[in-house]
Every structure is written in C-alpha cells, then in structure tokens.
Amino acid sequence: MKLGAAFALLSFVSAVLAVSFIVPGAVWTDTSGAKIAAHGGHVINVSGTFYWVGYSNAAGIVPNIYTSTDLMNWSHFGIATKAVTAMYRPKLVSSGGKWYILGQVNREVVTLVAPGSTPLSTAYTLTGSPQLLPPDARSFSDMGVFVDDTGLSYFLSSADSNNIQVNNINAGTPITIGTRVADLEGSIEAPGMFKSSGGVYYLIVSHKTGWTANPDLVYWATALAGPWSGGTDIAPESVDTYNSQNSAELVIKGTSTTTYIYLGDAWDSTGSDASNYEWLPITVSDSAHTLTLQNLAMWTVSPATGVVKSSGFANTTFDAADAIIGGSAVVTKRAVHNINSSSNVTFTNIAGRGEKQWVSFQYTVNNFTAGEAHVSINGGAPINLSELNSRAGHYSTVPVALELQKGSNTLTFGGNAVGDHDFEAHLESIRVFDDY
C-alpha cells in the first residue's frame, strides 16, 4: 500500500483505535494496526468469542488466527504453525475435546491438531498423513467445513474432477475424511454451507476463474444427501458477487433474529495479502429457496441479538456543490461533474480528532477501468481510493479510513486517467463519521 509516509506514520499512532463498523472491501487492520491476513478462511463462535482462521501469504501461506467479540475488532493471536506451508483455505473443526485445522496442501487434506483444548495455539502439529478424497481418491482445490445442528461435521471440497462433494469428517485421533454424502457435478469451487432456521441446507459456490471474481451460485436441499437443486445467483450477475469469492458462511443465532453472513475474499489479481474482505448479510427465503446478498457499504451486527444495522450512523455531510471547485469541474443539480486530472473538489473546515475516521465518498465514474479517483489530505500526496477500499469506482458509496489531524482539515478529491483514456468522476458529497 502506497499511502504516503505521513499517512503511514499517523496510522501507526492510532493503531489501537476501536473499529465501529464492518466495511466490505476496505482495508481492515487488527488491534495492533497491522493489515489482517486471513484469506480463504472462516469464522466460528465459541462461547461468545469469534475465532477467524485464514491463510497469510507473507508467512508462507500458513494458517493465521485472530479473535474478536464483536466481529469488528480483531486481535492477532498468531500463526498456528510454520511447520506446514502452502496450506490454502484452512478451517477449524472440533472433535473429541481437541481442535483441528484442516487445509489443502498439494491438493490433499492436511490435518493439524492443537496441543490443548482451545483453538488458540501457535504450536499446532501435523497429525496423520495427507489424504485424498474418499471413495475414489480424488484430489481437490478449494475446501470448506460445515457443522450440522446434529453436531456432526462435514468436509466440503471442489474435487479436481469438476464436482463439489460433501464427505463425513470421522471423529478420532486424528480426525479423517470419511464417506461421501453428496456429489454435485459442475465446474465450480469455493464451497461454503449453512442450514437455515427453516431446515434448508444452502451451498454457496463460485465458478472456476482463478483470482478473478465471478457470479457465485446457490444450491439447496432439505437433506445433505440431496437431491440438490438451484444454481441461482446470490447477487446480480453483473456485479460478480461484489467483486469477491465465497470463503465461508457465519450464522448468528441472536435473541431477536438469526442472521446469516457471507464471508468472502475480495482478491487482487494474484491473491496476495493486499486482497481485502467482503462480508455481507444474507437474506434467506426458504419458500423460494434463494439467498440474496445485502449490498451494504458499512454495517454492524449485534452478536447478542443478531440485529443488523446499516443506517443512522452519526456523520457530518458535506455537499460537493458547496465546496471549492477547481479546473474544468462543473456543478449540475448539486453534484460536481467532469472531475479529472485537470480538475478537483476541495472541502475545507472538516473537523478531525487526530486519529482515524471513516469518510464516505458518494461518487460515480464514467469508466472504472479508465482511471482512479483519489483524495489528498491537507495538501499531502494523493491517495487512490482503491488502495483503501477495493469497491472504489464500482459503487456509489465508498467509505475509507482516513487519518485526520485534530482540528480543521482540508480534503481534495480528484481523478487521474490511465494512459489516454477519458476518465471522469462525478461527486455528490462526502460524509465524515464520528466513529472509526
């Protein structure tokens, strides 16, 4: 991330600030201020504590563990082990009083076990031998796990023979992959599953397009063995699952409602640790057997009640038409148009707290592949908004975390074309939120 020396320094100073929102596509940092690296993972809830395991590229593609009590503020516990590298899509499973991490290494199942009775350990050890998928020794790429309300656990895989299959996870020491329960044909991967309060099993998968996002699909059944039906889109086809790929699903059974959450990876072009995360609530219709992602720019969920909130957050709105307009930009119906490399919009007297704050930009572009919108803080170097939120340019509301000095601040919004392209941004307003 090239945020500028001053911005990076200030980010370090306020690293311990509490996060108040889930912001899909934004750069998420842990409680120490470091960027979260937990790709292809999943989140589980054990007695009110959430455990997030995913892989870190920087450490050698190894399972990385974080904890939280609110799904927003994540503490980095550590790397589960460095004895096994190139372990993709790690998942946590409990069996017989032990915690295991299952992951894919060389297209086989590799099992790690924690030395104690909690999932928190940096001393997971290899147990058993790498395993191909029963019953016919298939290799696989992506994987997931699912725990039914019966307490039984299942292994989900996208086998290399172009099918998704569901296998039993056999209890024991170590756990092993057992009988195949279901088999869905098709060139699909990235499986995740949950069971609705109405007793319907939902399986979410993506097409096989590498690190490039595509429209994820939903299948359903009333029994794990099937028959499985569906193949419907979980989001409008044109948005490619909001530029993400399914990793897992989280169910929060609150006192007021049950909330289902899609946990996706917003991959960059190489699947590196620069990739971000796309977490969105899911609307479930058991009568229609459909799932629909709620396209929320920033939201919260109560782990106690399960209630999702996506509006009414305290903020101050600054209309672009009331700002200082430079260059060839023009005002049309309260919005500023024709913002490009020779024009900009400058907002003054923006009150800051001397720490990170969410600032949401309400803008659109004529062609998101033709250039970048950027922001400059107090005359500093421009920062591309896409470096702070991978949704930038794709959606009209883009919240980013900015370091504002205590007192009055100036923000300048501009745009740069790539090459000879004709790039324009159209800005309506910015919203400065009270909380980070």
Coordinates of C-alpha atoms in Angstrom, one line a residue:
M1 CA 0.0 0.0 0.0
K2 CA 1.5 3.4 -1.0
L3 CA -0.3 5.7 1.4
G4 CA 2.5 8.2 1.8
A5 CA 5.0 8.5 4.7
A6 CA 3.0 10.9 6.7
F7 CA -0.2 8.9 6.4
A8 CA 1.6 5.7 7.3
L9 CA 3.1 7.3 10.4
L10 CA -0.2 8.6 11.7
S11 CA -1.8 5.2 11.0
F12 CA 0.7 3.7 13.4
V13 CA 0.0 6.3 16.1
S14 CA -3.8 5.5 16.2
A15 CA -3.5 1.7 15.6
V16 CA -5.2 0.8 18.9
L17 CA -8.5 2.6 18.0
A18 CA -11.6 0.6 18.2
V19 CA -13.4 -0.2 14.9
S20 CA -17.1 0.6 14.9
F21 CA -18.2 -0.8 11.5
I22 CA -17.9 -3.7 9.1
V23 CA -16.8 -2.0 5.8
P24 CA -16.8 -4.5 2.9
G25 CA -13.8 -4.1 0.6
A26 CA -12.0 -1.7 2.9
V27 CA -8.5 -2.3 4.3
W28 CA -9.0 -4.0 7.7
T29 CA -6.4 -3.8 10.4
D30 CA -6.1 -5.7 13.6
T31 CA -5.9 -4.1 17.1
S32 CA -2.2 -3.6 16.6
G33 CA -2.7 -1.7 13.4
A34 CA -1.4 -4.4 11.0
K35 CA -3.4 -5.4 8.0
I36 CA -5.4 -8.6 8.6
A37 CA -4.2 -11.6 6.7
A38 CA -6.7 -14.4 7.0
H39 CA -7.6 -15.4 3.4
G40 CA -9.8 -18.3 2.4
G41 CA -10.7 -18.9 6.0
H42 CA -13.8 -18.9 8.1
V43 CA -15.2 -17.6 11.4
I44 CA -16.6 -19.7 14.3
N45 CA -18.3 -18.6 17.6
V46 CA -17.3 -20.4 20.7
S47 CA -18.9 -19.2 23.9
G48 CA -19.2 -15.6 22.7
T49 CA -15.7 -15.4 21.2
F50 CA -15.2 -15.4 17.5
Y51 CA -12.2 -17.2 16.0
W52 CA -11.1 -16.3 12.5
V53 CA -8.6 -18.6 10.8
G54 CA -7.3 -18.0 7.3
Y55 CA -4.0 -18.1 5.5
S56 CA -1.2 -15.5 5.4
N57 CA 0.8 -15.2 2.2
A58 CA 3.6 -13.3 3.9
A59 CA 4.4 -16.0 6.3
G60 CA 4.5 -18.8 3.7
I61 CA 0.8 -19.5 3.2
V62 CA 0.2 -20.7 6.7
P63 CA -2.9 -20.6 9.0
N64 CA -3.3 -17.4 10.8
I65 CA -5.6 -16.9 13.9
Y66 CA -7.5 -13.9 15.0
T67 CA -10.1 -13.4 17.8
S68 CA -12.9 -10.9 18.4
T69 CA -16.0 -10.5 20.5
D70 CA -17.8 -8.1 18.1
L71 CA -16.7 -9.1 14.5
M72 CA -15.1 -5.7 14.0
N73 CA -12.1 -5.5 16.3
W74 CA -9.8 -8.4 15.7
S75 CA -6.7 -9.3 17.8
H76 CA -4.0 -11.2 16.1
F77 CA -3.2 -14.3 18.1
G78 CA -0.5 -15.7 15.8
I79 CA 0.5 -18.2 13.2
A80 CA -0.9 -21.7 14.1
T81 CA 2.2 -23.4 12.8
K82 CA 5.1 -22.8 10.4
A83 CA 5.9 -26.5 10.1
V84 CA 3.4 -26.8 7.2
T85 CA 3.5 -24.2 4.4
A86 CA 1.4 -23.7 1.3
M87 CA -1.8 -24.6 3.2
Y88 CA -4.8 -23.0 1.5
R89 CA -8.2 -22.3 2.9
P90 CA -7.7 -23.5 6.5
K91 CA -10.7 -24.3 8.5
L92 CA -11.2 -25.1 12.3
V93 CA -13.0 -28.3 13.4
S94 CA -13.6 -29.5 17.0
S95 CA -13.6 -33.2 17.8
G96 CA -13.1 -35.3 20.9
G97 CA -12.1 -32.3 23.0
K98 CA -9.4 -31.3 20.5
W99 CA -9.2 -28.5 17.9
Y100 CA -8.0 -29.3 14.4
I101 CA -7.2 -27.2 11.4
L102 CA -7.9 -28.8 8.0
G103 CA -6.3 -27.3 4.9
Q104 CA -5.4 -28.1 1.4
V105 CA -1.7 -28.8 0.7
N106 CA -0.7 -30.2 -2.7
R107 CA -4.4 -30.8 -3.4
E108 CA -4.7 -33.2 -0.5
V109 CA -6.2 -32.8 3.0
V110 CA -3.6 -32.0 5.7
T111 CA -4.7 -32.1 9.3
L112 CA -3.1 -30.1 12.2
V113 CA -4.0 -30.5 15.9
A114 CA -3.7 -28.1 18.8
P115 CA -1.9 -29.3 21.9
G116 CA -4.6 -28.1 24.3
S117 CA -8.3 -27.9 24.4
T118 CA -8.8 -24.5 22.8
P119 CA -8.3 -23.3 19.2
L120 CA -5.7 -20.8 20.3
S121 CA -2.3 -22.1 19.8
T122 CA 0.9 -21.3 17.8
A123 CA 2.0 -24.9 18.3
Y124 CA -0.3 -26.9 16.0
T125 CA 1.3 -30.1 14.9
L126 CA 0.9 -32.3 11.8
T127 CA -1.2 -35.4 12.6
G128 CA -1.9 -38.3 10.3
S129 CA -1.0 -38.5 6.6
P130 CA -2.2 -36.2 3.8
Q131 CA -5.4 -37.7 2.4
L132 CA -7.2 -37.8 -0.9
L133 CA -11.0 -37.7 -1.0
P134 CA -12.9 -41.0 -0.5
P135 CA -14.3 -43.0 -2.1
D136 CA -12.1 -42.8 -5.2
A137 CA -9.0 -40.9 -4.1
R138 CA -9.8 -37.6 -5.8
S139 CA -7.6 -34.6 -5.4
F140 CA -9.2 -31.2 -4.9
S141 CA -8.6 -27.4 -4.8
D142 CA -10.9 -25.3 -2.6
M143 CA -12.4 -26.7 0.6
G144 CA -14.7 -25.8 3.5
V145 CA -16.3 -27.4 6.6
F146 CA -19.9 -27.5 7.8
V147 CA -21.2 -28.5 11.3
D148 CA -24.8 -29.6 11.3
D149 CA -27.2 -29.0 14.2
T150 CA -26.8 -32.7 14.9
G151 CA -23.2 -32.0 15.9
L152 CA -21.8 -33.9 13.0
S153 CA -19.1 -32.2 10.9
Y154 CA -18.7 -32.4 7.1
F155 CA -15.9 -31.7 4.7
L156 CA -16.8 -29.7 1.6
S157 CA -14.5 -29.8 -1.4
S158 CA -14.2 -28.8 -5.1
A159 CA -12.7 -32.0 -6.5
D160 CA -10.4 -31.8 -9.5
S161 CA -12.9 -34.0 -11.4
N162 CA -15.1 -30.9 -11.6
N163 CA -17.6 -31.6 -8.8
I164 CA -18.4 -30.4 -5.4
Q165 CA -18.6 -33.2 -2.8
V166 CA -19.6 -33.4 0.8
N167 CA -17.9 -36.0 3.0
N168 CA -18.3 -37.0 6.6
I169 CA -15.5 -36.0 9.0
N170 CA -14.7 -39.0 11.1
A171 CA -14.1 -38.4 14.8
G172 CA -11.0 -39.9 16.3
T173 CA -7.3 -39.1 16.8
P174 CA -6.7 -37.8 14.3
I175 CA -9.9 -36.9 12.5
T176 CA -10.1 -38.2 9.0
I177 CA -12.2 -37.6 5.9
G178 CA -14.9 -40.3 5.6
T179 CA -17.8 -41.4 3.5
R180 CA -19.0 -39.2 0.6
V181 CA -22.5 -37.9 1.4
A182 CA -23.3 -35.8 -1.6
D183 CA -21.8 -35.2 -5.1
L184 CA -22.7 -32.2 -7.3
E185 CA -21.3 -32.1 -10.8
G186 CA -20.1 -28.9 -12.4
S187 CA -17.0 -26.7 -12.8
I188 CA -17.5 -25.0 -9.5
E189 CA -15.4 -24.3 -6.4
A190 CA -15.1 -22.3 -3.1
P191 CA -17.8 -24.2 -1.3
G192 CA -19.5 -22.9 1.9
M193 CA -22.6 -24.2 3.6
F194 CA -25.2 -23.4 6.3
K195 CA -28.5 -24.6 7.4
S196 CA -31.4 -22.1 7.8
S197 CA -33.7 -22.0 10.8
G198 CA -36.3 -23.5 8.4
G199 CA -34.2 -26.6 8.0
V200 CA -32.9 -26.0 4.4
Y201 CA -29.3 -26.6 3.6
Y202 CA -27.7 -23.9 1.4
L203 CA -24.5 -24.4 -0.5
I204 CA -22.7 -21.4 -2.0
V205 CA -20.0 -21.9 -4.7
S206 CA -18.2 -19.9 -7.3
H207 CA -17.2 -20.6 -10.9
K208 CA -13.6 -21.5 -11.6
T209 CA -12.0 -18.3 -12.8
G210 CA -8.8 -18.1 -10.8
W211 CA -8.4 -14.9 -8.8
T212 CA -11.0 -13.1 -11.0
A213 CA -14.4 -12.7 -9.4
N214 CA -17.5 -14.2 -10.9
P215 CA -21.2 -14.7 -10.0
D216 CA -21.4 -17.1 -7.1
L217 CA -24.2 -19.6 -7.2
V218 CA -26.6 -21.1 -4.6
Y219 CA -27.8 -24.7 -4.4
W220 CA -30.3 -26.0 -1.8
A221 CA -31.5 -29.3 -0.4
T222 CA -33.6 -30.5 2.6
A223 CA -31.2 -33.3 3.3
L224 CA -27.4 -33.3 2.9
A225 CA -27.6 -36.4 0.6
G226 CA -29.8 -34.4 -1.7
P227 CA -31.3 -34.1 -4.2
W228 CA -29.7 -30.7 -4.6
S229 CA -31.4 -28.1 -6.7
G230 CA -30.7 -24.5 -7.7
G231 CA -27.7 -22.9 -9.3
T232 CA -29.2 -19.4 -8.9
D233 CA -27.1 -16.2 -8.4
I234 CA -26.5 -14.9 -4.9
A235 CA -26.1 -11.3 -6.3
P236 CA -26.9 -9.6 -9.6
E237 CA -24.8 -11.3 -12.2
S238 CA -23.2 -8.1 -13.4
V239 CA -21.5 -7.3 -10.0
D240 CA -19.5 -10.6 -9.8
T241 CA -20.6 -11.2 -6.2
Y242 CA -19.5 -7.6 -5.4
N243 CA -16.0 -8.5 -6.7
S244 CA -15.5 -11.4 -4.3
Q245 CA -15.4 -15.1 -3.9
N246 CA -17.1 -17.2 -1.3
S247 CA -14.9 -18.4 1.6
A248 CA -17.4 -19.5 4.3
E249 CA -20.7 -18.5 6.0
L250 CA -21.4 -17.5 9.6
V251 CA -24.7 -18.0 11.4
I252 CA -25.5 -15.8 14.4
K253 CA -28.5 -17.1 16.4
G254 CA -29.4 -14.0 18.3
T255 CA -32.1 -13.3 20.8
S256 CA -34.0 -11.2 18.3
T257 CA -33.2 -12.8 15.0
T258 CA -31.0 -15.3 13.2
T259 CA -28.5 -13.5 10.9
Y260 CA -26.6 -15.2 8.1
I261 CA -23.4 -13.7 6.9
Y262 CA -21.4 -14.3 3.7
L263 CA -17.7 -14.2 4.3
G264 CA -15.9 -13.5 1.0
D265 CA -12.4 -12.7 -0.2
A266 CA -12.0 -9.6 -2.5
W267 CA -9.0 -10.9 -4.2
D268 CA -6.4 -8.8 -6.0
S269 CA -5.0 -10.1 -9.3
T270 CA -2.7 -12.6 -7.6
G271 CA -4.5 -13.5 -4.4
S272 CA -1.9 -11.7 -2.3
D273 CA -2.2 -10.2 1.2
A274 CA -3.2 -7.0 -0.5
S275 CA -6.5 -8.6 -1.0
N276 CA -9.4 -7.5 1.1
Y277 CA -12.6 -9.0 2.6
E278 CA -16.2 -8.7 1.5
W279 CA -18.6 -9.6 4.4
L280 CA -22.3 -9.1 3.8
P281 CA -25.6 -10.1 5.4
I282 CA -27.6 -12.7 3.5
T283 CA -31.4 -12.5 3.0
V284 CA -32.8 -16.0 3.2
S285 CA -36.1 -17.1 1.6
D286 CA -36.8 -20.7 2.4
S287 CA -40.1 -20.6 0.5
A288 CA -38.3 -19.5 -2.7
H289 CA -35.1 -21.4 -1.8
T290 CA -33.0 -18.3 -2.6
L291 CA -30.2 -16.4 -0.9
T292 CA -29.5 -12.7 -1.7
L293 CA -26.5 -10.7 -0.5
Q294 CA -27.4 -7.3 1.0
N295 CA -25.2 -4.7 -0.7
L296 CA -24.2 -2.6 2.3
A297 CA -21.3 -0.1 2.2
M298 CA -20.9 -0.2 6.0
W299 CA -22.9 -2.0 8.7
T300 CA -22.9 -3.6 12.1
V301 CA -24.4 -6.7 13.7
S302 CA -25.1 -7.4 17.3
P303 CA -23.6 -10.8 18.3
A304 CA -26.2 -10.9 21.1
T305 CA -29.4 -10.0 19.3
G306 CA -28.4 -10.8 15.7
V307 CA -29.8 -7.4 14.5
V308 CA -28.1 -5.8 11.6
K309 CA -27.8 -2.0 11.3
S310 CA -26.8 -0.2 8.1
S311 CA -28.0 3.4 8.5
G312 CA -28.4 6.1 11.0
F313 CA -24.7 6.3 11.9
A314 CA -23.7 9.8 13.2
N315 CA -21.9 11.8 10.5
T316 CA -21.5 15.2 9.0
T317 CA -22.3 15.6 5.3
F318 CA -20.5 18.0 3.0
D319 CA -22.1 18.6 -0.4
A320 CA -19.7 18.8 -3.3
A321 CA -21.6 21.7 -4.8
D322 CA -20.7 23.8 -1.7
A323 CA -17.0 23.0 -1.9
I324 CA -14.2 24.8 -3.7
I325 CA -14.3 23.6 -7.4
G326 CA -11.1 23.7 -9.4
G327 CA -10.3 23.4 -13.1
S328 CA -13.0 22.3 -15.5
A329 CA -15.3 20.7 -13.0
V330 CA -18.9 22.0 -13.1
V331 CA -21.9 21.8 -10.8
T332 CA -25.1 20.1 -12.1
K333 CA -28.0 19.5 -9.8
R334 CA -26.0 19.7 -6.6
A335 CA -23.3 17.2 -7.9
V336 CA -19.9 18.1 -9.3
H337 CA -19.2 16.6 -12.7
N338 CA -16.1 16.5 -15.0
I339 CA -13.6 15.8 -12.3
N340 CA -10.4 14.5 -13.9
S341 CA -6.7 15.1 -13.9
S342 CA -7.2 18.8 -14.5
S343 CA -10.0 19.5 -12.0
N344 CA -10.9 18.7 -8.4
V345 CA -13.1 19.5 -5.5
T346 CA -11.8 20.8 -2.2
F347 CA -13.6 20.5 1.2
T348 CA -12.4 22.8 4.0
N349 CA -13.1 23.1 7.7
I350 CA -13.5 19.3 8.2
A351 CA -13.2 18.6 11.9
G352 CA -10.8 15.8 12.8
R353 CA -9.9 14.1 16.0
G354 CA -6.3 13.5 15.3
E355 CA -6.9 9.8 14.6
K356 CA -8.6 7.5 12.0
Q357 CA -12.1 8.3 10.9
W358 CA -14.4 6.8 8.3
V359 CA -15.0 9.2 5.4
S360 CA -17.5 8.1 2.8
F361 CA -17.3 9.4 -0.7
Q362 CA -20.6 9.5 -2.8
Y363 CA -19.4 9.4 -6.3
T364 CA -19.6 7.6 -9.7
V365 CA -17.2 7.3 -12.6
N366 CA -17.8 7.1 -16.3
N367 CA -15.4 4.1 -16.7
F368 CA -13.9 2.4 -13.7
T369 CA -11.2 0.8 -15.9
A370 CA -10.1 4.1 -17.3
G371 CA -8.7 5.8 -14.2
E372 CA -8.7 6.4 -10.5
A373 CA -10.4 8.7 -8.1
H374 CA -8.1 9.9 -5.3
V375 CA -8.1 12.1 -2.1
S376 CA -5.4 14.4 -0.7
I377 CA -5.4 15.2 3.0
N378 CA -4.2 18.7 4.0
G379 CA -2.2 19.1 0.8
G380 CA -0.4 15.8 1.1
A381 CA 0.2 13.3 -1.7
P382 CA -2.9 11.9 -3.4
I383 CA -4.1 8.5 -2.2
N384 CA -6.0 6.3 -4.7
L385 CA -9.3 5.4 -3.1
S386 CA -9.0 1.8 -4.4
E387 CA -5.9 1.4 -2.2
L388 CA -8.2 2.0 0.8
N389 CA -11.3 0.2 -0.4
S390 CA -11.4 -2.2 -3.4
R391 CA -15.0 -1.2 -4.1
A392 CA -13.8 2.2 -5.2
G393 CA -15.1 3.1 -8.7
H394 CA -17.6 0.2 -8.7
Y395 CA -20.2 1.5 -6.3
S396 CA -21.6 5.0 -5.5
T397 CA -20.8 4.9 -1.8
V398 CA -17.1 4.2 -0.8
P399 CA -16.1 4.5 2.9
V400 CA -12.4 4.7 3.6
A401 CA -10.4 5.2 6.8
L402 CA -8.5 8.5 6.7
E403 CA -6.2 9.9 9.3
L404 CA -7.5 13.4 10.0
Q405 CA -5.5 15.8 12.2
K406 CA -7.0 17.3 15.3
G407 CA -8.9 20.4 14.4
S408 CA -9.6 21.7 10.9
N409 CA -8.7 19.6 7.8
T410 CA -8.8 20.1 4.0
L411 CA -9.7 17.2 1.7
T412 CA -9.3 17.4 -2.0
F413 CA -11.0 14.9 -4.3
G414 CA -9.6 14.4 -7.8
G415 CA -9.1 11.9 -10.6
N416 CA -6.4 10.6 -12.9
A417 CA -6.9 8.8 -16.2
V418 CA -4.8 5.8 -17.1
G419 CA -3.0 6.4 -20.4
D420 CA -5.0 8.2 -23.0
H421 CA -8.4 7.1 -21.5
D422 CA -11.2 9.6 -21.0
F423 CA -11.9 9.3 -17.2
E424 CA -14.3 11.4 -15.3
A425 CA -15.7 11.2 -11.7
H426 CA -19.0 12.8 -10.6
L427 CA -19.1 13.6 -6.9
E428 CA -22.2 14.3 -4.8
S429 CA -20.9 14.6 -1.3
I430 CA -18.7 13.2 1.4
R431 CA -19.7 12.1 4.9
V432 CA -17.4 12.3 7.8
F433 CA -18.4 9.8 10.5
D434 CA -17.9 10.3 14.2
D435 CA -16.6 6.8 14.8
Y436 CA -13.9 4.7 13.3

